[in-house]
C-alpha cells in the first residue's frame, strides 16, 4: 500500500475526439435523423457544454471556479496494491486510482461540478437527472448545492428501494429524489427509463436543464482528470507506462476518464469490463440508437442492446445501461479497446478478496474492474510477466452493503 | 481544502502516563478492591497489552508487523478546512485530521490492529468485544481477519437495529455479530451491558480474550499516532502549534489520540466534546466505578454517571458510555483539559454545515467535535483572533445516513 500524491490537479481536460483512430459519426436528430446542430441541444444543455461535445481542441482549459471545487478531493491518490499482489502471488505490479475519496464516494463529481458550473453561468436555476446506483444523483446534488441551484433526481426504482442511504445522501445535499419510472410504480426501472423522465421534466421548464452522468463526449472529457493524474503518478512510482488500463463500463465515463489519456500510446492495452447480464460491448450491435427508452434523445452511434433492453436488477446499478458512450464504442469498434464481461458472483468474489487484502469495500461496479485486474495479475503469474496493471477504483461500497449481505448469504442472482 | 501528507507514520507510540500533571490512581480488583496486579488481567488480555497498560516509558516502539498493516491507510491526511473558514467568515485557521480513510471508516483500527497482534503473539485464536455505533466492531473484525483470528461482536441492540450496514461490514470481514444484551431482547442495550456480555464470553474460553475499543490506557496509547502525525503535519502547514485541539469523547480514545501528544505544551488548549444526554465529564462524578454494567471489570478512577446509567438512544452510539478513560478523567480533574456538552440537534446542524462546506458526511460522533470547532471559530470571529483550531475527523457518516434522514425530517430527539 504505497500511495502516490500529486500537489496539483490538471488545469486542462484531454479531448480524445481529434485523436481517435477513426473520425466519430455525428449524433442524429431523433425526428429528422439529420446530423444535430448545436442549436438542437440548447433546450437541454448550456452552450458551454454543447461546444465541448464537439470540440476540435485536444486540450480544454478547466475554469478556475471548477478547479476550486474539484480541489476539495483532487488530486486523488494513486495506490500500489502490494498486499493484493502478495495475496495473488503475482509478479505483476497493480496500481489503482482512488476516486472513492470524492464527496459522493465515486468519480462522478468530476463531471457534476463542471456541468453545474456551465449551467449556472447561463442562468439555469435547476437541473434534472437520472441515477442508477445513486452515485451520479449524489454527485449532481452535491455539485448543484455548490452553485445554489436546485436538483431533481429520477432514481431507478430498484435502486431507490435497495439503497435508501443514497437517497438520504442526496437529500442531505438538498436534492429532491423520486423513483422512476414515475408513470409505472410496478416497474423496477432502468437508466433508459429514468433518462426519459428527467429529459421530459427539463424540456417542460425554461429555468431547467438536464444533466447526464455518462455516455456523452463532454462527460468523458471531464473525467480525463483521472487518467491525466494517474499518468503523472505512475511516473512518480517509477513506471514508464501501464501495460493495461482497466475500468468497469456502464455508460463509459469512468473507463473513458482513466483510459483516454493513454489512448495514443499503442503499447497500453485498454480494457472495458461489463456485467454478463448487460453485455453491451461484448454482445451488442454497433448502430445508431436512442440514449433513452422513450426515444426522446438524439440518436448516437454506439454499441447497444436496444433501447428497450431491460437488464436484470443486479447490484451494479451503474452498469445497467443498454447503450454505451460513442467514444468508447468507437474505440472498441476500431480494435483499440478490448471488452470482457463477468457474472456478478465473480465480481463480488473479487471485491471481497480486495476488501481483505487492501482494507476497502468497493462499490459493486468497481468490483468488475477489480475482477479483471485480478485475472490479468493471475495471467501474469502463469507467464511470469512483470506486467503493470492500472485500474480505476471508481467508488467505495459503503452505501452498497446490502449487496454484500446478499453475497455473504448466497442470495445473489447471476451467480 | 489543502491537504498535508507525510511519507512515514510514527514508529513509536506516545505514552502520556509518565507525564501526566498528577500520578494516576491504580485500577482496583472488582472483588477485593485492592490495586490490580498484571496477573489479574491475564484471563482477558495478553501480557503485551497488560505491560503497556502501566508502562513507565514515554515512547513505546510499534512492532513492524503492526506498522505494515497500519500503513494500509496511514499516515492519514491533515486537511485545512478553508471552505468552512470562508463559510463562517472567521479569521481562525481550521485543520482536521482525517481518520475516516481507514478500513472501518474511523480511528478505531489504530488500536484494533495492535490488539489483535499482541493476542495472536500469545496464541489466542478468538477475540470478543462490544460495539456501540459499530465502528469498533468493524475495526476489530478487520484486524482479526488480518491475523486469521475469529471475532465475536456484541453490538448494542439499538445500534444493531439502526445500522444493519455496520453488521454487514463486520460480517464481510468475517466477524460474527449478535445484539446485546443477549439475555434481554427488550432492552435497547448500552456499551456497559455489551461489555458485560463480551467479557463473560471471553472469561469462559481458554482460546479467547476480550478487546476493548476505548477507555484503557493501552488503547489511548495506540491512538497517539493521530496526534503525532498531526503535530508534524501542522509544521508542514507552517503552524508552530494549534491553539486548541478538539475531539468528541465517549470512552476517550479518539480524543486521547489527537490530544495527548500536545499535552505537555501548556499553550495548547485541549477540549473534550460530549453529548448533553450522556454528560460524563461535564456532569458526572470523579470516583472509582466499574467499566461495565454487571460489575465484572476492574474499578477505574474516572468521571462516571454510574454504571447503571442508561443513556438515550442518540445516533452517536459511540458516545453513549457512562464512564470515561482514566487518563482523560485525570486531565479534566487536573484542569488540563476542558469539557463541553451539546444536544444532538446542534451537532447535526454542524455536521450538515460541514458536509456542504467540505463535501464530506461526518459520523454523528464526529459532528460533536465539528460543533465545538465551529463555535471556537465563531468566537475567534468575534475577537478577530487568528486562532489555529485542530479537530479530529474521527469517522465518516456513510453508514449513519439513517441519522441524517431523521435530522432532515425533524425526527431527532434531543433536538
PDB file of N, CA and C in Angstrom, chain B residues 132 155-164 167 171 177-180:
ATOM      1  N   UNK B 132     -20.687  -0.092  19.967  1.00  0.00           N
ATOM      2  CA  UNK B 132     -21.831   0.815  20.105  1.00  0.00           C
ATOM      3  C   UNK B 132     -22.309   1.217  18.725  1.00  0.00           C
ATOM      4  N   UNK B 155     -23.164  -6.325  19.822  1.00  0.00           N
ATOM      5  CA  UNK B 155     -23.498  -4.972  19.342  1.00  0.00           C
ATOM      6  C   UNK B 155     -24.697  -4.436  20.122  1.00  0.00           C
ATOM      7  N   UNK B 156     -24.554  -3.225  20.658  1.00  0.00           N
ATOM      8  CA  UNK B 156     -25.645  -2.579  21.393  1.00  0.00           C
ATOM      9  C   UNK B 156     -26.917  -2.667  20.542  1.00  0.00           C
ATOM     10  N   UNK B 157     -27.990  -3.214  21.119  1.00  0.00           N
ATOM     11  CA  UNK B 157     -29.160  -3.570  20.315  1.00  0.00           C
ATOM     12  C   UNK B 157     -29.714  -2.382  19.512  1.00  0.00           C
ATOM     13  N   UNK B 158     -29.756  -1.206  20.105  1.00  0.00           N
ATOM     14  CA  UNK B 158     -30.329  -0.065  19.371  1.00  0.00           C
ATOM     15  C   UNK B 158     -29.515   0.226  18.108  1.00  0.00           C
ATOM     16  N   UNK B 159     -28.193   0.092  18.205  1.00  0.00           N
ATOM     17  CA  UNK B 159     -27.355   0.285  17.012  1.00  0.00           C
ATOM     18  C   UNK B 159     -27.534  -0.866  16.023  1.00  0.00           C
ATOM     19  N   UNK B 160     -27.618  -2.080  16.561  1.00  0.00           N
ATOM     20  CA  UNK B 160     -27.806  -3.268  15.709  1.00  0.00           C
ATOM     21  C   UNK B 160     -29.033  -3.076  14.825  1.00  0.00           C
ATOM     22  N   UNK B 161     -30.072  -2.493  15.412  1.00  0.00           N
ATOM     23  CA  UNK B 161     -31.309  -2.299  14.657  1.00  0.00           C
ATOM     24  C   UNK B 161     -31.250  -1.065  13.757  1.00  0.00           C
ATOM     25  N   UNK B 162     -30.573   0.001  14.219  1.00  0.00           N
ATOM     26  CA  UNK B 162     -30.482   1.228  13.418  1.00  0.00           C
ATOM     27  C   UNK B 162     -29.485   1.093  12.263  1.00  0.00           C
ATOM     28  N   UNK B 163     -28.498   0.229  12.417  1.00  0.00           N
ATOM     29  CA  UNK B 163     -27.354   0.226  11.498  1.00  0.00           C
ATOM     30  C   UNK B 163     -27.045  -1.146  10.921  1.00  0.00           C
ATOM     31  N   UNK B 164     -27.944  -1.681  10.107  1.00  0.00           N
ATOM     32  CA  UNK B 164     -27.675  -3.011   9.531  1.00  0.00           C
ATOM     33  C   UNK B 164     -26.395  -3.021   8.682  1.00  0.00           C
ATOM     34  N   UNK B 167     -23.382  -4.091  10.604  1.00  0.00           N
ATOM     35  CA  UNK B 167     -23.328  -5.543  10.796  1.00  0.00           C
ATOM     36  C   UNK B 167     -22.775  -6.224   9.539  1.00  0.00           C
ATOM     37  N   UNK B 171     -19.524  -8.616   9.061  1.00  0.00           N
ATOM     38  CA  UNK B 171     -19.651  -9.985   8.540  1.00  0.00           C
ATOM     39  C   UNK B 171     -18.808 -10.172   7.278  1.00  0.00           C
ATOM     40  N   UNK B 177     -21.739 -11.320  14.575  1.00  0.00           N
ATOM     41  CA  UNK B 177     -22.350 -10.185  15.269  1.00  0.00           C
ATOM     42  C   UNK B 177     -23.669 -10.611  15.891  1.00  0.00           C
ATOM     43  N   UNK B 178     -23.850 -10.319  17.194  1.00  0.00           N
ATOM     44  CA  UNK B 178     -25.134 -10.576  17.853  1.00  0.00           C
ATOM     45  C   UNK B 178     -25.549  -9.319  18.620  1.00  0.00           C
ATOM     46  N   UNK B 179     -26.886  -9.104  18.747  1.00  0.00           N
ATOM     47  CA  UNK B 179     -27.332  -7.931  19.501  1.00  0.00           C
ATOM     48  C   UNK B 179     -27.205  -8.151  21.005  1.00  0.00           C
ATOM     49  N   UNK B 180     -26.931  -7.085  21.735  1.00  0.00           N
ATOM     50  CA  UNK B 180     -26.736  -7.144  23.187  1.00  0.00           C
ATOM     51  C   UNK B 180     -27.668  -6.144  23.858  1.00  0.00           C
TER      52      UNK B 180
END
